[in-house]
Coordinates of C-alpha atoms and ligand atoms in Angstrom, one line a residue:
Chain C
M1 CA 113.6 92.8 125.5
A2 CA 113.3 91.1 121.9
A3 CA 109.8 92.0 121.4
R4 CA 110.8 95.6 122.0
S5 CA 113.5 95.8 119.7
E6 CA 111.1 94.8 116.8
P7 CA 111.4 97.9 114.6
A8 CA 107.8 98.3 113.8
P9 CA 104.4 96.7 114.1
I10 CA 104.2 95.5 110.4
A11 CA 102.4 93.0 108.5
V12 CA 104.0 89.8 107.5
A13 CA 104.3 89.1 104.0
V14 CA 102.8 85.6 102.9
P15 CA 101.6 83.8 99.6
S16 CA 99.0 85.5 97.8
D17 CA 96.4 82.9 98.5
V18 CA 96.5 84.0 102.2
L19 CA 95.4 87.2 100.8
R20 CA 91.9 86.2 100.4
H21 CA 91.0 87.4 104.1
Q22 CA 92.0 91.0 102.5
K23 CA 89.7 90.4 99.7
L24 CA 87.0 89.3 102.2
G25 CA 87.6 92.4 103.9
I26 CA 87.2 94.4 100.8
V27 CA 83.8 93.1 100.2
L28 CA 82.8 93.7 103.6
L29 CA 83.9 97.1 103.5
A30 CA 82.1 97.7 100.4
A31 CA 79.0 96.4 101.9
L32 CA 79.4 98.6 104.9
L33 CA 79.6 101.6 102.5
L34 CA 76.4 100.5 101.1
V35 CA 74.3 100.5 104.3
A36 CA 76.5 103.2 106.1
P37 CA 74.4 106.2 105.0
F38 CA 71.2 104.6 106.3
V39 CA 72.4 103.7 109.7
F40 CA 74.4 107.0 110.5
Y41 CA 74.4 110.7 109.4
P42 CA 75.7 110.6 105.7
V43 CA 77.7 113.7 106.6
F44 CA 79.4 112.0 109.5
V45 CA 80.3 109.0 107.4
M46 CA 81.7 111.2 104.7
K47 CA 83.9 112.7 107.1
V48 CA 85.1 109.4 108.2
L49 CA 85.7 108.3 104.5
C50 CA 87.7 111.5 103.6
F51 CA 90.0 111.0 106.7
A52 CA 90.1 107.2 105.9
L53 CA 91.5 108.0 102.7
F54 CA 93.9 110.5 104.0
A55 CA 95.1 107.9 106.8
C56 CA 95.5 105.3 104.2
A57 CA 97.6 107.3 102.0
F58 CA 99.7 108.4 104.8
N59 CA 99.9 104.4 105.8
L60 CA 101.3 103.9 102.4
L61 CA 104.4 105.5 103.2
I62 CA 105.0 104.8 106.7
G63 CA 103.8 101.1 106.7
Y64 CA 105.0 99.9 103.3
V65 CA 108.2 102.3 102.9
G66 CA 108.9 103.1 106.5
L67 CA 108.9 106.7 105.9
L68 CA 107.3 108.7 108.6
S69 CA 105.9 112.0 107.3
F70 CA 105.2 114.7 109.8
G71 CA 104.0 117.1 107.2
H72 CA 101.0 115.4 105.4
A73 CA 98.6 118.3 106.3
A74 CA 100.4 120.2 103.7
F75 CA 99.0 117.8 101.0
F76 CA 95.5 117.6 102.5
G77 CA 95.2 121.3 103.0
T78 CA 96.7 122.4 99.8
A79 CA 94.2 120.3 98.0
S80 CA 91.4 121.7 100.2
Y81 CA 92.2 125.0 99.3
A82 CA 92.7 124.1 95.6
A83 CA 89.4 122.5 95.2
G84 CA 87.6 125.3 97.4
H85 CA 89.3 128.0 95.1
A86 CA 88.4 126.1 91.9
A87 CA 84.9 125.5 92.8
K88 CA 84.1 129.0 94.3
V89 CA 86.3 131.7 92.3
W90 CA 86.5 129.8 89.1
G91 CA 83.1 128.1 89.2
L92 CA 84.7 124.8 88.3
P93 CA 82.4 121.6 88.8
F94 CA 83.3 119.0 91.2
E95 CA 84.8 116.6 88.5
L96 CA 87.1 119.2 87.6
A97 CA 87.8 121.2 90.9
V98 CA 88.7 117.8 92.7
P99 CA 90.9 116.5 90.1
F100 CA 92.6 119.8 90.0
A101 CA 93.2 119.6 93.6
T102 CA 94.6 116.2 93.5
L103 CA 97.2 117.2 90.8
C104 CA 98.2 120.2 93.0
S105 CA 99.0 118.1 96.1
A106 CA 100.9 115.7 93.7
G107 CA 103.1 118.3 92.1
L108 CA 103.8 119.6 96.0
G109 CA 104.4 116.0 97.0
L110 CA 107.0 115.7 94.1
V111 CA 108.7 119.0 95.3
F112 CA 108.6 118.1 99.1
G113 CA 109.6 114.5 98.7
W114 CA 112.7 115.7 96.3
L115 CA 113.6 117.7 99.2
A116 CA 113.1 115.3 102.0
I117 CA 113.7 111.9 100.5
R118 CA 117.3 111.9 100.9
R119 CA 117.2 112.0 104.8
Q120 CA 116.5 109.0 107.0
G121 CA 114.4 108.5 110.0
I122 CA 113.7 111.4 112.3
Y123 CA 115.4 113.9 109.9
F124 CA 112.8 113.0 107.3
A125 CA 110.2 113.5 109.5
M126 CA 111.6 116.8 110.6
I127 CA 111.8 118.1 107.1
T128 CA 108.5 117.2 106.1
L129 CA 107.3 119.0 109.1
A130 CA 109.5 122.2 108.5
L131 CA 108.2 122.3 104.9
A132 CA 104.6 121.9 105.9
Q133 CA 105.2 124.7 108.5
M134 CA 106.6 127.2 105.8
L135 CA 103.5 126.2 103.6
Y136 CA 101.2 126.9 106.7
F137 CA 102.6 130.5 107.1
F138 CA 102.4 131.1 103.5
Y139 CA 98.5 130.1 103.4
L140 CA 98.0 132.1 106.5
Q141 CA 99.3 135.2 104.4
A142 CA 98.2 134.5 101.1
P143 CA 95.2 136.4 99.7
F144 CA 93.2 133.5 98.2
T145 CA 92.9 131.4 101.3
G146 CA 90.8 133.9 103.2
G147 CA 93.4 133.7 106.3
E148 CA 91.7 133.2 109.5
D149 CA 88.2 132.7 107.8
G150 CA 89.4 130.2 105.2
I151 CA 87.4 129.6 102.0
Q152 CA 83.6 129.5 103.0
A153 CA 80.4 128.5 101.4
I154 CA 82.1 126.6 98.6
P155 CA 79.5 125.5 96.2
R156 CA 78.9 121.8 95.9
G157 CA 77.5 122.0 92.4
K158 CA 76.2 119.4 90.2
L159 CA 78.1 116.4 89.1
F160 CA 78.6 116.4 85.2
G161 CA 75.6 118.9 85.4
I162 CA 73.3 116.4 86.2
L163 CA 73.7 115.0 89.8
D164 CA 72.8 117.6 92.5
L165 CA 75.4 117.3 95.1
S166 CA 73.6 119.6 97.5
N167 CA 71.7 116.4 98.3
D168 CA 73.7 114.7 101.1
L169 CA 72.8 111.1 99.8
V170 CA 73.7 111.8 96.3
I171 CA 77.1 113.3 97.3
Y172 CA 77.4 110.5 99.7
W173 CA 77.6 108.1 96.8
V174 CA 80.3 110.1 94.9
V175 CA 82.3 110.2 98.0
A176 CA 82.0 106.5 98.7
A177 CA 83.0 105.8 95.1
I178 CA 86.1 108.1 95.5
F179 CA 87.1 106.6 98.9
M180 CA 86.7 103.2 97.2
G181 CA 88.8 104.0 94.0
G182 CA 91.7 105.6 96.2
F183 CA 91.5 102.7 98.8
L184 CA 91.7 100.1 95.8
L185 CA 94.6 102.0 94.2
I186 CA 96.3 101.9 97.6
Y187 CA 95.4 98.2 97.9
R188 CA 96.9 97.5 94.4
T189 CA 99.9 99.7 94.9
I190 CA 100.7 97.4 98.0
H191 CA 100.4 94.2 96.2
S192 CA 102.2 95.4 92.8
P193 CA 105.6 94.8 91.6
F194 CA 106.6 98.2 92.5
G195 CA 104.9 97.6 96.3
Q196 CA 107.2 94.4 96.5
V197 CA 110.3 97.0 96.1
L198 CA 109.0 99.3 98.5
K199 CA 108.6 96.5 101.0
A200 CA 112.1 95.6 100.3
I201 CA 113.4 99.3 101.0
R202 CA 111.4 99.2 104.1
E203 CA 113.0 96.0 105.4
N204 CA 116.4 97.0 104.4
E205 CA 117.3 99.8 102.2
A206 CA 121.0 98.9 101.7
R207 CA 120.3 95.7 100.5
A208 CA 117.9 96.9 98.0
I209 CA 120.4 99.3 96.7
S210 CA 122.9 96.6 96.5
L211 CA 120.5 94.5 94.4
G212 CA 120.5 97.6 91.9
Y213 CA 117.5 99.4 93.0
D214 CA 117.6 103.3 92.8
T215 CA 115.8 103.6 96.1
D216 CA 115.6 107.2 96.1
R217 CA 113.5 107.3 92.9
Y218 CA 111.1 104.3 94.3
K219 CA 110.6 106.6 97.6
L220 CA 109.8 109.9 95.6
V221 CA 107.2 108.0 93.5
A222 CA 105.7 106.6 96.7
F223 CA 105.8 109.9 98.3
T224 CA 104.0 111.7 95.4
L225 CA 101.5 109.1 95.1
S226 CA 100.8 109.2 99.0
A227 CA 100.6 113.2 98.4
A228 CA 98.3 113.0 95.5
L229 CA 95.8 110.7 97.4
S230 CA 96.1 112.8 100.4
G231 CA 95.0 115.6 98.1
L232 CA 92.1 113.6 96.6
A233 CA 90.9 113.1 100.4
G234 CA 91.5 116.9 101.2
G235 CA 89.8 118.2 98.1
T236 CA 86.8 116.1 98.4
K237 CA 86.4 117.1 102.1
A238 CA 86.6 120.8 101.2
I239 CA 83.6 120.3 98.8
V240 CA 81.6 118.1 101.0
F241 CA 81.9 120.3 103.9
Q242 CA 82.0 123.4 101.9
L243 CA 84.9 124.8 103.8
A244 CA 88.6 125.1 103.2
S245 CA 90.5 126.4 106.5
L246 CA 93.7 126.6 108.1
T247 CA 92.7 123.7 110.4
D248 CA 93.5 121.5 107.1
V249 CA 97.1 122.6 106.8
H250 CA 97.8 123.0 110.3
W251 CA 100.5 120.8 112.1
T252 CA 97.8 119.3 114.3
M253 CA 96.3 117.7 111.1
S254 CA 99.6 115.8 110.3
G255 CA 99.6 114.7 113.9
E256 CA 96.0 113.5 113.7
V257 CA 96.5 111.4 110.5
V258 CA 99.5 109.6 112.3
L259 CA 97.1 108.9 115.3
M260 CA 94.6 107.5 113.1
A261 CA 97.0 105.2 111.4
L262 CA 98.5 104.1 114.5
V263 CA 95.3 103.4 116.3
G264 CA 94.2 101.3 113.5
G265 CA 97.4 99.6 112.6
L266 CA 100.5 101.0 110.8
G267 CA 101.3 98.7 107.8
T268 CA 97.7 97.2 107.8
V269 CA 95.2 97.4 105.1
F270 CA 92.2 98.1 107.1
G271 CA 93.8 99.8 110.2
P272 CA 93.9 103.4 108.9
V273 CA 90.2 102.9 107.9
L274 CA 89.1 101.8 111.4
G275 CA 91.5 104.3 113.1
A276 CA 89.9 107.2 111.3
A277 CA 86.4 106.0 112.2
V278 CA 87.6 105.8 115.7
I279 CA 89.3 109.2 116.0
V280 CA 86.4 110.9 113.8
S281 CA 83.7 109.5 115.9
L282 CA 85.6 110.3 119.2
Q283 CA 85.8 114.0 118.2
N284 CA 82.4 114.1 117.2
Y285 CA 80.9 112.5 120.3
L286 CA 83.2 114.2 122.8
A287 CA 82.8 117.6 120.8
G288 CA 80.9 119.2 123.9
L289 CA 83.8 118.5 126.2
G290 CA 86.0 121.2 124.3
H291 CA 89.8 120.6 124.9
W292 CA 89.2 117.3 126.6
V293 CA 89.0 115.7 123.1
T294 CA 92.8 116.7 122.8
I295 CA 93.6 115.2 126.1
V296 CA 91.7 111.9 125.2
Q297 CA 93.5 111.8 121.9
G298 CA 96.7 112.3 123.5
L299 CA 95.9 109.6 126.1
I300 CA 95.1 107.2 123.2
F301 CA 98.4 108.2 121.4
V302 CA 100.3 107.1 124.6
A303 CA 98.2 104.0 125.1
C304 CA 99.0 102.9 121.3
V305 CA 102.8 103.6 121.7
L306 CA 103.2 102.0 125.3
A307 CA 100.8 98.9 124.9
F308 CA 99.2 98.6 121.7
R309 CA 101.9 99.1 119.1
R310 CA 100.3 97.2 116.5
G311 CA 96.9 99.2 116.7
I312 CA 93.4 97.6 116.6
V313 CA 93.8 95.8 113.3
G314 CA 97.4 94.9 113.7
E315 CA 96.6 93.1 116.9
L316 CA 93.5 91.2 115.3
A317 CA 96.1 90.2 112.6
H318 CA 98.4 89.0 114.9
L319 CA 96.0 87.0 116.8
L320 CA 94.5 85.5 113.6
K321 CA 98.1 85.2 112.0
K322 CA 96.9 86.6 108.9
P323 CA 97.7 89.9 107.2
L324 CA 94.8 92.3 107.3
Chain P
M1 CA 150.2 98.1 85.4
A2 CA 146.7 97.4 84.2
G3 CA 146.4 93.6 83.3
D4 CA 143.9 92.5 80.7
D5 CA 142.6 89.8 83.0
A6 CA 141.8 92.0 85.9
I7 CA 138.2 92.6 86.1
L8 CA 138.1 94.9 88.8
E9 CA 140.8 97.1 89.8
T10 CA 141.7 99.9 92.1
E11 CA 144.4 102.4 92.0
G12 CA 145.5 104.5 95.0
L13 CA 142.2 103.9 96.6
T14 CA 142.1 106.0 99.9
K15 CA 139.4 106.8 102.2
D16 CA 139.6 109.8 104.9
F17 CA 137.3 109.7 107.8
R18 CA 138.0 113.2 108.9
G19 CA 141.5 112.8 109.2
F20 CA 141.6 109.0 110.1
L21 CA 142.8 107.2 106.8
A22 CA 140.5 103.9 107.1
V23 CA 141.9 102.9 103.5
K24 CA 145.4 103.9 102.2
N25 CA 146.6 103.9 98.7
V26 CA 145.3 100.7 97.9
N27 CA 145.9 99.0 94.6
L28 CA 143.9 96.1 94.3
R29 CA 143.7 93.7 91.2
V30 CA 141.0 91.1 91.1
R31 CA 141.6 88.7 88.2
A32 CA 138.4 87.5 86.2
G33 CA 137.4 84.1 87.3
T34 CA 139.1 83.8 90.5
I35 CA 138.2 83.7 94.4
H36 CA 140.1 86.5 95.9
A37 CA 140.1 87.0 99.5
L38 CA 140.7 90.1 101.5
I39 CA 141.9 89.4 105.1
G40 CA 143.3 91.3 108.0
P41 CA 142.7 92.1 111.6
N42 CA 139.3 93.8 112.6
G43 CA 139.4 97.5 111.9
A44 CA 141.8 96.8 108.9
G45 CA 139.6 98.5 106.3
K46 CA 138.1 95.5 104.7
T47 CA 134.5 96.6 104.9
T48 CA 135.4 100.2 104.1
C49 CA 137.2 98.8 100.9
F50 CA 133.8 97.0 99.9
N51 CA 131.7 100.1 100.7
L52 CA 134.3 102.0 98.1
L53 CA 134.3 99.5 95.5
T54 CA 130.4 99.3 95.4
K55 CA 130.1 103.2 95.9
F56 CA 128.3 102.9 99.1
L57 CA 131.1 105.4 100.1
Q58 CA 132.8 107.9 97.8
P59 CA 136.5 107.5 97.9
T60 CA 138.7 110.3 99.1
S61 CA 141.1 109.8 96.3
G62 CA 142.0 107.1 93.9
R63 CA 140.2 105.2 91.1
I64 CA 138.1 102.2 90.7
R65 CA 138.0 100.2 87.2
F66 CA 135.6 97.4 86.2
K67 CA 136.6 95.6 82.9
G68 CA 138.8 98.6 82.2
R69 CA 135.9 101.1 82.6
D70 CA 136.4 103.7 85.3
I71 CA 133.3 103.6 87.8
T72 CA 134.8 105.9 90.3
H73 CA 131.7 108.1 90.1
L74 CA 129.0 105.7 89.6
R75 CA 126.2 105.4 92.3
P76 CA 125.7 102.4 94.2
A77 CA 122.7 101.2 92.3
Q78 CA 124.4 101.6 88.9
V79 CA 127.3 99.7 90.1
A80 CA 125.1 96.8 91.0
K81 CA 123.3 97.0 87.6
L82 CA 126.8 96.6 85.9
G83 CA 127.1 93.2 87.5
I84 CA 129.1 93.9 90.9
V85 CA 126.7 92.8 93.7
R86 CA 127.7 93.0 97.4
S87 CA 126.7 91.1 100.4
F88 CA 126.9 92.6 103.9
Q89 CA 128.7 91.6 107.0
I90 CA 125.7 91.4 109.1
S91 CA 123.2 89.1 107.3
A92 CA 120.9 91.5 105.0
V93 CA 117.6 89.8 104.2
F94 CA 114.2 91.4 103.8
S95 CA 113.1 90.2 107.4
H96 CA 109.1 90.5 106.8
L97 CA 109.2 89.0 103.2
T98 CA 109.2 85.2 102.7
A99 CA 112.2 83.4 101.5
L100 CA 110.8 83.2 98.1
E101 CA 109.9 86.8 98.0
N102 CA 113.3 87.6 99.0
V103 CA 114.7 86.0 95.9
R104 CA 112.2 87.3 93.8
V105 CA 112.9 91.1 94.6
A106 CA 116.3 90.2 93.0
L107 CA 114.8 88.3 90.1
Q108 CA 112.3 91.2 89.4
R109 CA 115.3 93.4 88.5
R110 CA 115.3 91.7 85.1
R111 CA 111.9 93.5 84.5
G112 CA 113.8 96.6 84.5
E113 CA 112.5 99.5 87.0
S114 CA 109.4 98.6 88.7
F115 CA 107.4 101.5 88.8
D116 CA 104.1 99.9 87.7
F117 CA 102.1 100.4 91.0
W118 CA 99.0 99.8 89.1
R119 CA 99.8 96.2 88.0
S120 CA 99.3 93.2 90.2
E121 CA 102.3 91.3 91.7
K122 CA 100.8 88.1 90.1
V123 CA 103.1 89.1 87.1
L124 CA 105.9 88.2 89.6
R125 CA 104.8 84.7 89.7
A126 CA 106.8 84.0 86.4
Y127 CA 110.0 84.2 88.6
D128 CA 108.5 81.5 91.3
G129 CA 110.2 78.7 89.5
R130 CA 113.6 80.3 89.2
A131 CA 113.3 81.5 92.7
R132 CA 112.7 77.8 93.9
E133 CA 115.7 76.7 92.0
L134 CA 117.8 79.0 93.6
L135 CA 116.5 78.2 97.2
A136 CA 116.9 74.7 96.3
A137 CA 120.8 75.3 95.3
V138 CA 121.3 76.9 98.8
G139 CA 119.4 74.0 100.5
I140 CA 116.4 75.9 101.9
E141 CA 113.8 75.0 99.5
A142 CA 111.6 73.9 102.2
M143 CA 111.5 77.4 103.6
A144 CA 110.1 79.4 100.5
D145 CA 107.2 80.3 102.3
V146 CA 108.7 81.2 105.5
P147 CA 109.3 84.9 106.5
A148 CA 113.1 85.4 106.5
V149 CA 112.9 86.9 109.8
E150 CA 112.1 83.2 111.2
L151 CA 115.1 81.7 109.5
P152 CA 117.8 80.3 111.6
Y153 CA 121.0 82.4 111.0
G154 CA 122.6 79.9 108.8
Q155 CA 119.7 79.7 106.5
K156 CA 119.6 83.5 106.4
R157 CA 122.8 83.6 105.0
A158 CA 122.2 81.0 102.5
L159 CA 119.1 83.0 101.5
E160 CA 121.4 86.1 101.3
L161 CA 123.6 84.1 99.0
A162 CA 120.6 82.9 96.8
T163 CA 119.3 86.4 96.5
T164 CA 122.9 87.5 95.3
I165 CA 123.2 84.7 92.8
A166 CA 119.9 85.6 91.5
L167 CA 121.2 88.6 89.8
E168 CA 123.6 86.5 88.0
P169 CA 126.5 89.0 88.9
E170 CA 129.8 89.0 87.2
V171 CA 131.6 90.0 90.5
M172 CA 130.5 89.3 93.7
L173 CA 131.6 90.6 96.7
L174 CA 130.9 88.8 100.1
D175 CA 131.8 90.6 103.3
E176 CA 132.4 87.6 105.9
P177 CA 129.9 85.3 104.7
T178 CA 130.5 82.7 107.3
S179 CA 130.6 84.9 110.3
G180 CA 128.5 84.0 113.2
L181 CA 128.0 80.6 111.8
G182 CA 128.5 77.0 113.5
R183 CA 130.9 74.7 112.1
E184 CA 128.7 72.6 110.2
D185 CA 127.1 75.8 108.6
V186 CA 130.5 77.3 107.8
G187 CA 131.2 74.2 105.9
R188 CA 128.0 74.2 103.8
I189 CA 128.3 78.1 102.9
A190 CA 132.1 77.6 102.0
A191 CA 131.0 74.7 99.5
L192 CA 128.2 76.8 98.1
I193 CA 130.5 79.9 97.5
K194 CA 132.8 77.5 95.6
E195 CA 130.0 76.2 93.7
V196 CA 128.5 79.4 92.8
A197 CA 131.9 81.0 91.9
K198 CA 132.2 78.8 88.9
G199 CA 132.3 81.2 86.0
R200 CA 132.4 84.4 88.2
T201 CA 134.5 86.4 90.1
V202 CA 134.4 86.5 93.8
L203 CA 136.0 88.9 96.2
M204 CA 135.5 88.0 99.8
V205 CA 136.5 89.3 103.3
E206 CA 136.9 86.1 105.4
H207 CA 138.2 85.6 108.9
N208 CA 138.2 81.7 109.0
L209 CA 141.6 81.0 107.6
A210 CA 140.6 77.3 106.8
V211 CA 137.8 78.6 104.4
V212 CA 140.5 81.1 102.9
A213 CA 142.9 78.4 102.4
D214 CA 140.3 76.2 100.8
L215 CA 138.8 78.8 98.4
S216 CA 140.9 81.4 97.5
D217 CA 143.3 81.7 94.5
T218 CA 144.7 85.1 95.7
I219 CA 144.9 86.7 99.2
T220 CA 145.4 90.3 100.0
V221 CA 146.2 91.2 103.4
L222 CA 145.1 94.5 104.7
A223 CA 146.4 95.9 107.9
R224 CA 145.6 99.4 109.2
G225 CA 144.2 100.4 105.8
E226 CA 147.3 99.4 103.9
V227 CA 148.2 96.3 101.7
L228 CA 150.4 94.4 103.9
A229 CA 151.2 91.4 101.3
E230 CA 149.6 89.5 98.6
G231 CA 149.8 86.2 97.0
D232 CA 148.4 82.6 97.6
Y233 CA 147.8 80.9 100.7
A234 CA 151.5 79.2 101.2
R235 CA 153.1 82.6 100.6
I236 CA 150.7 84.5 102.9
S237 CA 150.6 82.1 105.7
T238 CA 154.5 82.2 105.9
D239 CA 155.0 86.0 105.7
P240 CA 156.3 87.3 108.9
R241 CA 154.6 90.8 108.6
V242 CA 151.4 88.9 108.5
R243 CA 152.0 86.8 111.5
E244 CA 153.0 90.0 113.2
A245 CA 150.1 92.2 112.2
Y246 CA 147.6 89.4 113.2
I247 CA 149.5 88.7 116.6
G248 CA 150.1 92.3 117.1
S249 CA 146.4 93.0 117.0
E250 CA 144.4 90.3 118.3
E251 CA 144.0 86.3 118.0
G252 CA 145.8 84.3 115.4
Ligands
ADP1 N1 131.5 105.6 108.4 C1 132.7 105.6 109.0 N2 133.0 106.8 109.7 C2 134.4 106.8 110.4 N3 135.0 105.7 110.7 C3 134.7 104.6 110.2 C4 133.5 104.5 109.4 N4 133.4 103.2 109.0 C5 134.7 102.4 109.5 N5 135.2 103.3 110.1 C6 136.7 103.3 110.7 O1 137.5 102.7 109.8 C7 138.2 101.7 110.3 C8 138.0 100.3 109.4 O2 136.7 99.9 109.6 P1 136.3 98.6 108.8 O3 136.5 99.0 107.3 O4 134.9 98.1 109.2 O5 137.2 97.5 109.0 P2 137.1 95.7 108.8 O6 135.8 95.3 108.1 O7 138.5 95.3 108.2 O8 137.1 95.1 110.3 C9 137.8 101.3 111.6 O9 138.7 102.0 112.7 C10 136.6 102.0 111.8 O10 136.1 102.4 112.9
MG2 MG1 134.2 94.5 108.3

């Protein structure tokens, strides 16, 4: 009973010298990024990295502020279209298209966040879902998205006019750098004075207010940051795969990012990365099975909720009694 | 009516929960530097009063003044920033933060707003010394690095008090600070309140009448949302209406 009533499988805060496990993990992750393109297909690894960044951005909200957004596809997809349009129609290079896309998602995050942040729990999730669905139908009709076809054959172009991104290995290093940058920014946010207030809000919002924190503003900043980083992931994905489509803004995308974070471990630093790797691998290797992929994903979801509430990394952290 | 020594004052404070008047026309005057107890049977409206005073609830009618300034329309965080800090009836700690971090969250308020997500939390170490002092003041310095969720209930309440004091509030509103505690802990927390009340104003809801008798300068008795009686302990304890209200509703 006591174990079940625990609110969420969240990482326990500890003095900062214990964080060396996380720092070691970051070094390992960086090393993994260096060898990965020589072991796996670079395109596959890039897909994992884009979704991993997306899942980390989502996890910043659910894991460290306690806000469950069920509309994060809106930010991923908006950036995907924005980057695609900027690169293909306006002919902007990668280094402008992706930041532009990120900014679009940040702006959208500010608006959605402002509308949703006053609600709690399931109402927050429902409002984010409703807003994302409205946006989906807008994109379905809007001329610049290409409707069912999406924006295809987005040019990868050259980075700073020099690096030829049509080479998979070259663009891999760019994507790896973007992922690492985003990941480190999230890591820093979690371990910043701001992050400390976020965790306090997650633990007990009323108490945080009674100490004088205007919690709505903190939640809005976190929401916008999460939307921006989801956008960074979505914009990068569109250019790497040269495709922006309705899949990116569909509610199932919002569901997938929940699943990734959940499988890896909500409120853990590395969980969403592992979760994204697991789900993307499943989708790739089970692609031949068609609809079975969805069923397998559903089963994983049920298993996580029933038996593995901490997720893979969360369980590991629990065993080691160290935050990961 | 407004005495110059009243730091926190209400005038006709009323809260209507869809037809149910939880607080009815309450005129409260809390004098600066005193410990003021708010007592009354369960459901009398004491917690609702606290929620109104700290703006967690918006009054249906009436005014609230702090040092003569009307604060009726402020948001709760603004009230807290003015120096009116409340605690909660059920212990409110940040469960998965350590005791030290709990206190530091309050100390961190001195930086102003902390929206700097790009800065390392190492800057917060500047507050560790003060945080440890505060933990020591409430007798739980040994638990500094223990997550609050693992502390026994009495220590949680002590931690809550340390966190509240960390803000150096002018007025502290304590909602049943000794509820759920064993006898020893009650004595310890009561002594702590007495200690930290020096140089401050305390308004507290308390059921333990021994604690009320020991600590409070003034007592206001609330029943069914209305002020039934007010005065010092000797006067309140002999008031027949007060006895009746207590016996009429529950124990003694
Ligand atoms: N948010 C609310 N909505 C409706 N009724 C409430 C609300 N909060 C408190 N009440 C009612 O107001 C009355 C006073 O409650 P409360 O202030 O908690 O009493 P006390 O703290 O004195 O025990 C109770 O009857 C309670 O049910
Ligand atoms: Mg109460």
